[in-house]
Amino acid sequence: MTVPTNRFPDDFVWGCATSAYQIEGSPLADGAGMNVWHRFSHTRGRVVNDENGDIACDHYRRYESDIELMKQLGLQAYRFSIAWSRILPEGTGRVNPAGLGFYERLVDRLLEKGIQPTATLFHWDLPVALDDRGGWLNRDIAGWFADYAESVFRRFDDRIKLWATLNEPWVVSDNGYLHGTAAPGHRSLFEAPIATHNLMRAHGAAVQAYRATGRHQIGLVVNIEPKYPASTSSEDVAATRRAEAQMNRQFIEPAMLGRYPEELRDVFGEAWPDWPASDVEQIRQPIDFIGLNYYTRAVVRNDPGAWPLRAAPVRQSQVAHTEMGWEVFPQGLTDTLLWIKDRYGAPPIYVTENGAAFADPATAAGDVLDDPRRVEYFRTHIRAVHDAMRAGVDVRGYFAWSMLDNFEWALGYSKRFGIIHVDYATQKRTPKASATFYSGVIASNGAVL
Ligand SMILES: OC[C@@H]1[C@@H](O)[C@H](O)[C@@H](O)c2[nH]c(CCc3ccccc3)c[n+]21
């Protein structure tokens, strides 16, 4: 693959990404079952300002005008997630035709507008009915997930050609079961490894199900935050390896190499089981691509008091940070793309999420002052992708996070990642300068960088 010096290959795909619970609203409409983020966000004290996704961007009802905006941007593809509990209100068994109907309308409208739909089966919004049966702690969930996957493959594989099983299993295991900062809000050293393992077993089962009938591509989306040691001391280097294993290799390694990083026993101790080899073999199903979500890097030091990693980030001074407190470090994206290529056999990669939160207040006149730092963030990170491609990494596409300002999980609506501003009181959409910039990138296939 020859990569032109000043633009991207002709078949490179440019898109935007969102997820169901963050933008749709109407979480219980038309027979949908309750999902764990509905229950979590309605539990006092879990989300900033006790905000929730009851309305969000009202995309469930405004999807046609939102797709019009995507068309105006010149998007070639759109990454969204399917809400499991709309399709199977109890998580298994009865299919809800109205739930399928929403995604049918969404997909058909996208195709009408010449925009490629790419779907993630699970972006954290587990049906409550399954959480009440143990959720990711119940080994049966691999079968439940495969059945759900089959019901949507059967319906949409003629129109959706790029599938992802899970979005960021690390966040579900680490935030949802280890630290309790995300749904279902558990805090347990013993539960997190079980959640990890069942998430990955479910991934494997869904890929196996896809191979039986699917005719296109399926992969796994992981968040990778490259870890750089704060010093060359053996303590800091060891701490960095623990942090890297726990976030960056805990999921991609079983999926791609059929083994868990040995550092995980050092992190979890007796709480890390000896998984049956047959389980890990089943997890290692050949996949067609890796979806990489990249935002920032971490500089890591040894910290004996930091549970359970015994590692802590070191904030970098005198450099740009986003509203999330994340360092702006585009080199980390190049480094990560090269790391995946070198370590996991040069798989095709889509950058499935990359973006930045900055405060973008709307002025009284209704204009939106898009922070110029967001344009710079996209410019430098898209350049970083190009650098990796010039160095031989097989990157197939880039999805900006996010198309719309949306519900930022436990941070509610306090963080704005959108290239399109949403006034939540009026639901008015206003493209930001970053939308105009990204539109130019797409139109010129990266030549404007
Ligand atoms: O935080 C911005 C986005 C979320 O809105 C997406 O739903 C999620 O896929 C996503 N992942 C990451 C990086 C991993 C991460 C998630 C949550 C907290 C800290 C890091 C950033 N984001």
Tab-separated table of C-alpha atoms and ligand atoms in Angstrom:
chain	number	residue	atom	x	y	z
A	1	MET	CA	0.000	0.000	0.000
A	2	THR	CA	1.718	3.187	-1.130
A	3	VAL	CA	0.682	6.155	0.974
A	4	PRO	CA	0.921	9.526	-0.830
A	5	THR	CA	3.151	12.053	0.923
A	6	ASN	CA	0.533	14.769	1.317
A	7	ARG	CA	-2.823	13.012	1.450
A	8	PHE	CA	-4.471	9.696	2.334
A	9	PRO	CA	-5.052	6.690	0.035
A	10	ASP	CA	-8.121	6.967	-2.202
A	11	ASP	CA	-9.953	4.163	-0.357
A	12	PHE	CA	-9.345	5.618	3.124
A	13	VAL	CA	-12.634	6.012	5.031
A	14	TRP	CA	-13.542	9.199	6.927
A	15	GLY	CA	-16.312	9.130	9.521
A	16	CYS	CA	-17.661	10.180	12.871
A	17	ALA	CA	-18.538	8.030	15.886
A	18	THR	CA	-21.271	8.038	18.528
A	19	SER	CA	-22.926	5.492	20.823
A	20	ALA	CA	-26.557	4.643	21.530
A	21	TYR	CA	-26.986	5.683	25.161
A	22	GLN	CA	-24.971	8.867	24.675
A	23	ILE	CA	-27.092	10.375	21.901
A	24	GLU	CA	-30.406	8.544	21.329
A	25	GLY	CA	-32.595	9.433	24.300
A	26	SER	CA	-35.965	7.604	24.531
A	27	PRO	CA	-34.270	4.694	26.314
A	28	LEU	CA	-37.555	2.911	27.092
A	29	ALA	CA	-39.489	3.815	23.942
A	30	ASP	CA	-41.282	1.313	21.723
A	31	GLY	CA	-40.838	-1.692	23.962
A	32	ALA	CA	-37.146	-1.262	24.763
A	33	GLY	CA	-35.949	-2.910	27.968
A	34	MET	CA	-34.040	-0.940	30.596
A	35	ASN	CA	-30.246	-0.865	30.279
A	36	VAL	CA	-27.698	-0.589	33.099
A	37	TRP	CA	-26.722	2.989	32.214
A	38	HIS	CA	-30.366	4.055	32.565
A	39	ARG	CA	-30.443	2.479	36.029
A	40	PHE	CA	-26.968	3.822	36.940
A	41	SER	CA	-27.671	7.404	35.812
A	42	HIS	CA	-30.994	7.367	37.681
A	43	THR	CA	-29.184	6.350	40.872
A	44	ARG	CA	-28.473	9.497	42.854
A	45	GLY	CA	-24.841	10.510	43.091
A	46	ARG	CA	-23.521	8.385	40.237
A	47	VAL	CA	-23.489	11.026	37.488
A	48	VAL	CA	-22.464	14.704	37.652
A	49	ASN	CA	-25.556	16.837	38.408
A	50	ASP	CA	-27.508	13.541	38.480
A	51	GLU	CA	-27.867	13.864	34.711
A	52	ASN	CA	-29.049	10.943	32.570
A	53	GLY	CA	-29.686	9.842	28.997
A	54	ASP	CA	-33.467	10.170	29.030
A	55	ILE	CA	-33.273	12.821	26.273
A	56	ALA	CA	-29.546	13.234	25.448
A	57	CYS	CA	-29.440	14.471	21.814
A	58	ASP	CA	-32.933	13.092	21.076
A	59	HIS	CA	-31.335	11.282	18.152
A	60	TYR	CA	-33.890	8.465	18.353
A	61	ARG	CA	-36.381	10.993	16.962
A	62	ARG	CA	-34.052	13.402	15.125
A	63	TYR	CA	-31.926	10.867	13.256
A	64	GLU	CA	-33.098	12.043	9.807
A	65	SER	CA	-31.976	15.655	10.313
A	66	ASP	CA	-28.786	14.415	11.981
A	67	ILE	CA	-28.034	12.281	8.936
A	68	GLU	CA	-28.621	15.388	6.811
A	69	LEU	CA	-25.921	17.119	8.875
A	70	MET	CA	-23.590	14.137	8.294
A	71	LYS	CA	-24.244	14.467	4.578
A	72	GLN	CA	-23.460	18.190	4.659
A	73	LEU	CA	-20.183	17.373	6.436
A	74	GLY	CA	-19.340	14.949	3.638
A	75	LEU	CA	-19.028	11.978	6.008
A	76	GLN	CA	-18.277	8.737	4.157
A	77	ALA	CA	-19.094	6.493	7.134
A	78	TYR	CA	-20.851	6.680	10.484
A	79	ARG	CA	-19.977	4.548	13.517
A	80	PHE	CA	-22.891	3.996	15.898
A	81	SER	CA	-23.827	1.348	18.441
A	82	ILE	CA	-26.948	-0.786	18.633
A	83	ALA	CA	-28.753	-0.825	21.974
A	84	TRP	CA	-29.036	-4.492	22.977
A	85	SER	CA	-32.108	-3.796	25.112
A	86	ARG	CA	-34.017	-2.229	22.217
A	87	ILE	CA	-33.543	-5.437	20.218
A	88	LEU	CA	-34.003	-7.919	23.104
A	89	PRO	CA	-35.795	-6.152	25.982
A	90	GLU	CA	-35.031	-9.043	28.358
A	91	GLY	CA	-31.567	-9.477	26.868
A	92	THR	CA	-32.473	-12.901	25.483
A	93	GLY	CA	-35.512	-14.537	23.951
A	94	ARG	CA	-38.188	-12.255	22.542
A	95	VAL	CA	-37.057	-9.872	19.789
A	96	ASN	CA	-38.668	-6.407	19.817
A	97	PRO	CA	-39.602	-5.553	16.203
A	98	ALA	CA	-39.870	-1.822	16.994
A	99	GLY	CA	-36.286	-1.883	18.286
A	100	LEU	CA	-35.023	-3.434	15.080
A	101	GLY	CA	-37.223	-0.949	13.236
A	102	PHE	CA	-35.330	2.088	14.550
A	103	TYR	CA	-31.974	0.747	13.343
A	104	GLU	CA	-33.588	-0.322	10.060
A	105	ARG	CA	-34.671	3.273	9.441
A	106	LEU	CA	-31.287	4.611	10.543
A	107	VAL	CA	-29.291	2.236	8.314
A	108	ASP	CA	-31.513	2.691	5.270
A	109	ARG	CA	-31.383	6.480	5.595
A	110	LEU	CA	-27.595	6.429	5.893
A	111	LEU	CA	-27.320	4.288	2.765
A	112	GLU	CA	-29.744	6.570	0.918
A	113	LYS	CA	-27.376	9.456	1.693
A	114	GLY	CA	-24.309	7.484	0.596
A	115	ILE	CA	-22.959	7.095	4.134
A	116	GLN	CA	-21.548	3.682	5.140
A	117	PRO	CA	-23.122	2.425	8.405
A	118	THR	CA	-20.701	0.678	10.770
A	119	ALA	CA	-22.161	-0.843	13.923
A	120	THR	CA	-20.843	-1.701	17.370
A	121	LEU	CA	-22.932	-4.415	19.036
A	122	PHE	CA	-22.154	-3.383	22.621
A	123	HIS	CA	-21.179	0.076	23.867
A	124	TRP	CA	-21.697	-0.478	27.623
A	125	ASP	CA	-25.520	-0.431	27.767
A	126	LEU	CA	-26.163	-3.992	29.018
A	127	PRO	CA	-29.855	-4.952	29.466
A	128	VAL	CA	-30.796	-4.717	33.146
A	129	ALA	CA	-32.555	-8.082	32.822
A	130	LEU	CA	-29.144	-9.682	32.201
A	131	ASP	CA	-27.341	-7.619	34.839
A	132	ASP	CA	-29.907	-8.996	37.292
A	133	ARG	CA	-28.822	-12.507	36.237
A	134	GLY	CA	-25.151	-11.687	36.933
A	135	GLY	CA	-24.385	-9.785	33.758
A	136	TRP	CA	-20.702	-10.010	32.804
A	137	LEU	CA	-20.098	-12.162	35.903
A	138	ASN	CA	-22.259	-14.979	34.516
A	139	ARG	CA	-20.530	-17.345	32.077
A	140	ASP	CA	-23.847	-17.742	30.231
A	141	ILE	CA	-23.482	-14.182	28.894
A	142	ALA	CA	-21.256	-15.422	26.073
A	143	GLY	CA	-24.247	-17.315	24.681
A	144	TRP	CA	-26.666	-14.467	25.425
A	145	PHE	CA	-24.396	-12.051	23.504
A	146	ALA	CA	-23.960	-14.431	20.563
A	147	ASP	CA	-27.747	-14.838	20.287
A	148	TYR	CA	-28.204	-11.053	20.318
A	149	ALA	CA	-25.434	-10.697	17.733
A	150	GLU	CA	-27.043	-13.283	15.475
A	151	SER	CA	-30.385	-11.458	15.556
A	152	VAL	CA	-28.800	-8.261	14.261
A	153	PHE	CA	-26.403	-9.952	11.830
A	154	ARG	CA	-29.375	-11.724	10.253
A	155	ARG	CA	-31.236	-8.444	9.849
A	156	PHE	CA	-28.448	-6.087	8.781
A	157	ASP	CA	-25.490	-7.950	7.335
A	158	ASP	CA	-26.819	-7.182	3.870
A	159	ARG	CA	-26.316	-3.477	4.587
A	160	ILE	CA	-23.717	-3.173	7.393
A	161	LYS	CA	-20.289	-4.259	6.183
A	162	LEU	CA	-18.172	-3.316	9.188
A	163	TRP	CA	-19.092	-4.751	12.599
A	164	ALA	CA	-17.462	-4.458	16.014
A	165	THR	CA	-18.388	-6.802	18.859
A	166	LEU	CA	-17.429	-4.742	21.939
A	167	ASN	CA	-16.473	-1.134	22.517
A	168	GLU	CA	-13.621	-0.933	25.055
A	169	PRO	CA	-14.082	-3.967	27.294
A	170	TRP	CA	-11.423	-2.366	29.569
A	171	VAL	CA	-13.859	0.373	30.573
A	172	VAL	CA	-16.567	-2.162	31.455
A	173	SER	CA	-14.181	-4.315	33.530
A	174	ASP	CA	-12.106	-1.521	35.115
A	175	ASN	CA	-14.700	1.223	35.574
A	176	GLY	CA	-17.763	-1.023	35.886
A	177	TYR	CA	-16.462	-3.811	38.137
A	178	LEU	CA	-13.081	-2.803	39.637
A	179	HIS	CA	-13.565	0.853	40.578
A	180	GLY	CA	-17.339	1.256	40.348
A	181	THR	CA	-17.224	4.549	38.428
A	182	ALA	CA	-19.373	3.199	35.585
A	183	ALA	CA	-22.401	0.914	35.332
A	184	PRO	CA	-23.051	-1.481	36.986
A	185	GLY	CA	-20.959	0.322	39.659
A	186	HIS	CA	-19.244	-2.631	41.357
A	187	ARG	CA	-15.942	-2.259	43.225
A	188	SER	CA	-14.258	-5.636	43.408
A	189	LEU	CA	-10.775	-6.984	42.751
A	190	PHE	CA	-12.308	-10.438	42.217
A	191	GLU	CA	-15.169	-9.447	39.925
A	192	ALA	CA	-13.110	-7.427	37.427
A	193	PRO	CA	-11.103	-10.423	36.085
A	194	ILE	CA	-14.307	-12.452	35.738
A	195	ALA	CA	-15.927	-9.594	33.810
A	196	THR	CA	-12.826	-9.345	31.609
A	197	HIS	CA	-12.925	-13.025	30.822
A	198	ASN	CA	-16.643	-13.195	30.076
A	199	LEU	CA	-16.473	-10.033	27.945
A	200	MET	CA	-13.772	-11.653	25.853
A	201	ARG	CA	-15.604	-15.014	25.739
A	202	ALA	CA	-18.645	-13.118	24.479
A	203	HIS	CA	-16.499	-11.401	21.857
A	204	GLY	CA	-15.237	-14.800	20.677
A	205	ALA	CA	-18.733	-16.283	20.612
A	206	ALA	CA	-20.097	-13.380	18.545
A	207	VAL	CA	-17.225	-13.643	16.048
A	208	GLN	CA	-17.869	-17.396	15.744
A	209	ALA	CA	-21.561	-16.656	15.161
A	210	TYR	CA	-20.656	-14.110	12.499
A	211	ARG	CA	-18.436	-16.583	10.660
A	212	ALA	CA	-21.404	-18.900	10.261
A	213	THR	CA	-23.472	-16.431	8.198
A	214	GLY	CA	-21.636	-13.105	7.959
A	215	ARG	CA	-20.179	-11.991	4.673
A	216	HIS	CA	-18.226	-8.887	5.653
A	217	GLN	CA	-15.823	-7.712	8.376
A	218	ILE	CA	-15.911	-7.965	12.155
A	219	GLY	CA	-13.449	-6.745	14.750
A	220	LEU	CA	-12.869	-5.579	18.317
A	221	VAL	CA	-12.631	-1.963	19.510
A	222	VAL	CA	-10.094	-1.303	22.266
A	223	ASN	CA	-8.912	1.844	24.025
A	224	ILE	CA	-5.157	2.042	24.122
A	225	GLU	CA	-3.393	4.707	26.164
A	226	PRO	CA	0.379	4.290	25.607
A	227	LYS	CA	2.290	4.293	28.918
A	228	TYR	CA	5.670	5.976	29.233
A	229	PRO	CA	7.753	5.530	32.424
A	230	ALA	CA	8.293	8.694	34.480
A	231	SER	CA	11.920	7.653	35.009
A	232	THR	CA	14.270	4.806	34.137
A	233	SER	CA	14.108	3.506	37.707
A	234	SER	CA	13.195	-0.183	37.891
A	235	GLU	CA	10.192	0.700	40.075
A	236	ASP	CA	8.767	3.145	37.534
A	237	VAL	CA	9.486	0.806	34.622
A	238	ALA	CA	7.755	-2.093	36.414
A	239	ALA	CA	4.791	0.117	37.309
A	240	THR	CA	4.524	1.185	33.671
A	241	ARG	CA	4.466	-2.435	32.542
A	242	ARG	CA	1.679	-3.224	35.014
A	243	ALA	CA	-0.374	-0.252	33.806
A	244	GLU	CA	0.248	-1.148	30.163
A	245	ALA	CA	-0.739	-4.785	30.705
A	246	GLN	CA	-3.892	-3.912	32.651
A	247	MET	CA	-5.237	-1.345	30.164
A	248	ASN	CA	-3.560	-1.925	26.838
A	249	ARG	CA	-2.967	-5.688	26.639
A	250	GLN	CA	-5.610	-7.272	28.904
A	251	PHE	CA	-8.079	-7.519	26.000
A	252	ILE	CA	-6.221	-7.296	22.697
A	253	GLU	CA	-3.759	-9.989	23.762
A	254	PRO	CA	-6.286	-12.846	24.356
A	255	ALA	CA	-8.146	-11.782	21.203
A	256	MET	CA	-5.077	-11.692	18.964
A	257	LEU	CA	-2.574	-14.038	20.648
A	258	GLY	CA	-4.766	-16.337	22.772
A	259	ARG	CA	-3.077	-15.478	26.073
A	260	TYR	CA	-3.404	-13.022	28.938
A	261	PRO	CA	-0.424	-10.844	29.950
A	262	GLU	CA	1.415	-12.460	32.857
A	263	GLU	CA	1.586	-9.064	34.609
A	264	LEU	CA	-2.124	-9.412	35.405
A	265	ARG	CA	-1.355	-11.881	38.171
A	266	ASP	CA	1.009	-9.269	39.597
A	267	VAL	CA	-1.812	-6.696	39.437
A	268	PHE	CA	-4.726	-8.852	40.658
A	269	GLY	CA	-2.803	-11.425	42.715
A	270	GLU	CA	-4.982	-14.326	43.872
A	271	ALA	CA	-7.975	-12.580	42.256
A	272	TRP	CA	-6.644	-13.510	38.791
A	273	PRO	CA	-7.863	-17.065	38.053
A	274	ASP	CA	-6.091	-19.697	35.991
A	275	TRP	CA	-8.492	-19.635	33.064
A	276	PRO	CA	-9.039	-22.892	31.159
A	277	ALA	CA	-6.930	-22.994	27.975
A	278	SER	CA	-10.068	-23.976	26.058
A	279	ASP	CA	-11.694	-20.687	27.092
A	280	VAL	CA	-8.789	-18.619	25.814
A	281	GLU	CA	-8.651	-20.585	22.580
A	282	GLN	CA	-12.342	-19.788	22.033
A	283	ILE	CA	-11.613	-16.081	22.644
A	284	ARG	CA	-8.923	-16.099	19.968
A	285	GLN	CA	-11.157	-16.021	16.892
A	286	PRO	CA	-9.533	-14.557	13.762
A	287	ILE	CA	-10.841	-10.997	13.308
A	288	ASP	CA	-10.712	-8.717	10.295
A	289	PHE	CA	-9.532	-5.519	12.017
A	290	ILE	CA	-8.687	-3.838	15.281
A	291	GLY	CA	-10.636	-0.694	16.163
A	292	LEU	CA	-8.369	1.688	18.064
A	293	ASN	CA	-9.799	4.396	20.337
A	294	TYR	CA	-6.977	6.851	21.096
A	295	TYR	CA	-7.183	10.036	23.116
A	296	THR	CA	-3.998	10.540	25.099
A	297	ARG	CA	-0.966	8.959	26.699
A	298	ALA	CA	0.044	8.426	30.320
A	299	VAL	CA	3.408	9.011	32.002
A	300	VAL	CA	3.535	6.460	34.828
A	301	ARG	CA	5.364	6.230	38.147
A	302	ASN	CA	5.461	3.568	40.847
A	303	ASP	CA	2.915	4.258	43.574
A	304	PRO	CA	2.619	1.497	46.212
A	305	GLY	CA	-0.580	3.051	47.554
A	306	ALA	CA	-2.426	3.127	44.208
A	307	TRP	CA	-4.896	0.187	44.300
A	308	PRO	CA	-4.531	-2.261	42.632
A	309	LEU	CA	-2.018	-1.199	39.948
A	310	ARG	CA	0.559	0.291	42.335
A	311	ALA	CA	1.069	2.810	39.528
A	312	ALA	CA	-0.041	6.407	39.088
A	313	PRO	CA	-0.035	8.950	36.241
A	314	VAL	CA	2.323	11.932	36.388
A	315	ARG	CA	0.708	15.090	35.040
A	316	GLN	CA	2.894	16.723	32.406
A	317	SER	CA	3.272	20.458	32.957
A	318	GLN	CA	3.706	23.183	30.329
A	319	VAL	CA	1.826	21.133	27.711
A	320	ALA	CA	-1.735	21.312	26.374
A	321	HIS	CA	-4.490	19.321	28.077
A	322	THR	CA	-8.152	18.865	27.152
A	323	GLU	CA	-11.161	19.495	29.423
A	324	MET	CA	-10.848	15.853	30.514
A	325	GLY	CA	-7.376	16.614	31.922
A	326	TRP	CA	-5.885	14.458	29.156
A	327	GLU	CA	-2.544	15.544	27.690
A	328	VAL	CA	-2.625	16.404	23.991
A	329	PHE	CA	0.028	13.998	22.657
A	330	PRO	CA	-0.388	13.095	18.972
A	331	GLN	CA	2.917	11.205	18.894
A	332	GLY	CA	1.231	8.642	21.128
A	333	LEU	CA	-1.189	7.827	18.332
A	334	THR	CA	1.652	7.144	15.886
A	335	ASP	CA	3.463	5.107	18.549
A	336	THR	CA	0.311	3.078	19.323
A	337	LEU	CA	-0.438	2.308	15.681
A	338	LEU	CA	3.144	1.082	15.208
A	339	TRP	CA	2.899	-0.913	18.466
A	340	ILE	CA	-0.232	-2.733	17.281
A	341	LYS	CA	1.367	-3.453	13.897
A	342	ASP	CA	4.590	-4.806	15.415
A	343	ARG	CA	3.042	-6.769	18.282
A	344	TYR	CA	-0.114	-8.252	16.773
A	345	GLY	CA	0.856	-9.201	13.243
A	346	ALA	CA	0.050	-6.018	11.315
A	347	PRO	CA	-3.774	-6.291	11.369
A	348	PRO	CA	-5.890	-3.769	9.452
A	349	ILE	CA	-6.732	-0.946	11.863
A	350	TYR	CA	-9.518	1.613	11.969
A	351	VAL	CA	-9.092	4.565	14.302
A	352	THR	CA	-12.623	4.168	15.650
A	353	GLU	CA	-12.430	7.092	18.087
A	354	ASN	CA	-10.201	10.163	18.392
A	355	GLY	CA	-11.243	13.582	19.629
A	356	ALA	CA	-11.104	16.174	22.378
A	357	ALA	CA	-13.349	17.862	24.909
A	358	PHE	CA	-13.093	21.612	25.201
A	359	ALA	CA	-15.610	24.048	26.621
A	360	ASP	CA	-17.638	25.413	23.708
A	361	PRO	CA	-20.208	27.812	25.146
A	362	ALA	CA	-22.838	29.086	22.753
A	363	THR	CA	-22.930	32.898	22.656
A	364	ALA	CA	-26.137	34.810	23.379
A	365	ALA	CA	-26.367	35.394	19.642
A	366	GLY	CA	-26.528	31.631	19.191
A	367	ASP	CA	-23.059	31.281	17.664
A	368	VAL	CA	-20.756	28.587	19.003
A	369	LEU	CA	-17.234	29.526	19.904
A	370	ASP	CA	-15.498	26.297	18.959
A	371	ASP	CA	-12.273	26.249	20.899
A	372	PRO	CA	-9.465	26.505	18.268
A	373	ARG	CA	-7.642	23.833	20.225
A	374	ARG	CA	-10.095	21.206	18.932
A	375	VAL	CA	-9.146	21.951	15.304
A	376	GLU	CA	-5.477	21.722	16.281
A	377	TYR	CA	-6.156	18.448	18.096
A	378	PHE	CA	-7.708	16.920	14.970
A	379	ARG	CA	-5.030	18.357	12.659
A	380	THR	CA	-2.140	16.982	14.694
A	381	HIS	CA	-3.742	13.603	15.345
A	382	ILE	CA	-4.810	13.023	11.740
A	383	ARG	CA	-1.225	13.888	10.752
A	384	ALA	CA	-0.074	11.324	13.340
A	385	VAL	CA	-2.188	8.672	11.600
A	386	HIS	CA	-0.630	9.609	8.275
A	387	ASP	CA	2.864	9.349	9.785
A	388	ALA	CA	2.054	5.811	10.977
A	389	MET	CA	0.703	4.858	7.566
A	390	ARG	CA	3.849	6.201	5.877
A	391	ALA	CA	5.771	3.955	8.307
A	392	GLY	CA	3.805	0.937	7.060
A	393	VAL	CA	0.779	0.651	9.364
A	394	ASP	CA	-2.344	-0.581	7.548
A	395	VAL	CA	-4.877	2.022	8.716
A	396	ARG	CA	-8.149	1.819	6.799
A	397	GLY	CA	-10.148	4.688	8.254
A	398	TYR	CA	-10.598	7.393	10.904
A	399	PHE	CA	-13.714	8.197	12.952
A	400	ALA	CA	-13.769	11.496	14.849
A	401	TRP	CA	-15.270	11.391	18.349
A	402	SER	CA	-17.850	12.733	18.248
A	403	MET	CA	-20.358	13.887	15.698
A	404	LEU	CA	-22.492	15.561	18.383
A	405	ASP	CA	-21.870	16.860	21.887
A	406	ASN	CA	-23.389	14.084	24.001
A	407	PHE	CA	-23.819	12.345	27.373
A	408	GLU	CA	-20.288	11.777	28.668
A	409	TRP	CA	-21.182	8.926	31.043
A	410	ALA	CA	-20.487	9.721	34.712
A	411	LEU	CA	-19.545	13.269	33.692
A	412	GLY	CA	-22.999	13.856	32.258
A	413	TYR	CA	-23.257	16.759	29.808
A	414	SER	CA	-20.381	18.680	31.376
A	415	LYS	CA	-17.908	17.650	28.671
A	416	ARG	CA	-18.342	18.498	25.010
A	417	PHE	CA	-16.573	16.287	22.425
A	418	GLY	CA	-18.776	17.098	19.451
A	419	ILE	CA	-17.764	18.763	16.204
A	420	ILE	CA	-21.410	19.784	16.189
A	421	HIS	CA	-22.658	21.731	19.228
A	422	VAL	CA	-25.912	20.641	20.840
A	423	ASP	CA	-28.003	23.100	22.846
A	424	TYR	CA	-29.695	20.554	25.118
A	425	ALA	CA	-32.484	22.966	26.050
A	426	THR	CA	-33.576	23.463	22.448
A	427	GLN	CA	-31.829	20.501	20.760
A	428	LYS	CA	-30.447	22.998	18.239
A	429	ARG	CA	-27.432	21.679	16.377
A	430	THR	CA	-24.662	24.145	15.412
A	431	PRO	CA	-21.632	22.915	13.451
A	432	LYS	CA	-18.417	24.105	15.081
A	433	ALA	CA	-15.253	25.327	13.345
A	434	SER	CA	-13.954	21.787	13.840
A	435	ALA	CA	-16.832	20.493	11.703
A	436	THR	CA	-15.830	22.861	8.917
A	437	PHE	CA	-12.214	21.828	9.318
A	438	TYR	CA	-13.037	18.100	9.293
A	439	SER	CA	-15.283	18.565	6.289
A	440	GLY	CA	-12.290	20.089	4.463
A	441	VAL	CA	-10.083	17.181	5.502
A	442	ILE	CA	-12.587	14.723	4.047
A	443	ALA	CA	-13.097	16.704	0.822
A	444	SER	CA	-9.346	16.952	0.219
A	445	ASN	CA	-8.609	13.447	1.571
A	446	GLY	CA	-6.235	14.974	4.059
A	447	ALA	CA	-4.455	17.357	1.712
A	448	VAL	CA	-5.374	20.425	3.793
A	449	LEU	CA	-3.447	19.294	6.868
B	1	LIG	O1	-14.567	10.038	26.803
B	1	LIG	C1	-14.837	10.204	25.446
B	1	LIG	C2	-15.223	8.865	24.818
B	1	LIG	C3	-16.562	8.322	25.309
B	1	LIG	O2	-17.581	9.297	25.161
B	1	LIG	C4	-16.878	7.053	24.487
B	1	LIG	O3	-18.172	6.539	24.755
B	1	LIG	C5	-15.866	5.967	24.817
B	1	LIG	O4	-15.826	4.975	23.796
B	1	LIG	C6	-14.494	6.545	25.071
B	1	LIG	N1	-13.387	5.868	25.386
B	1	LIG	C7	-12.412	6.760	25.665
B	1	LIG	C8	-11.032	6.407	26.105
B	1	LIG	C9	-11.095	5.409	27.272
B	1	LIG	C10	-11.662	6.024	28.475
B	1	LIG	C11	-13.022	5.908	28.685
B	1	LIG	C12	-13.574	6.449	29.841
B	1	LIG	C13	-12.763	7.091	30.759
B	1	LIG	C14	-11.410	7.222	30.518
B	1	LIG	C15	-10.859	6.685	29.376
B	1	LIG	C16	-12.929	8.001	25.506
B	1	LIG	N2	-14.206	7.856	25.117
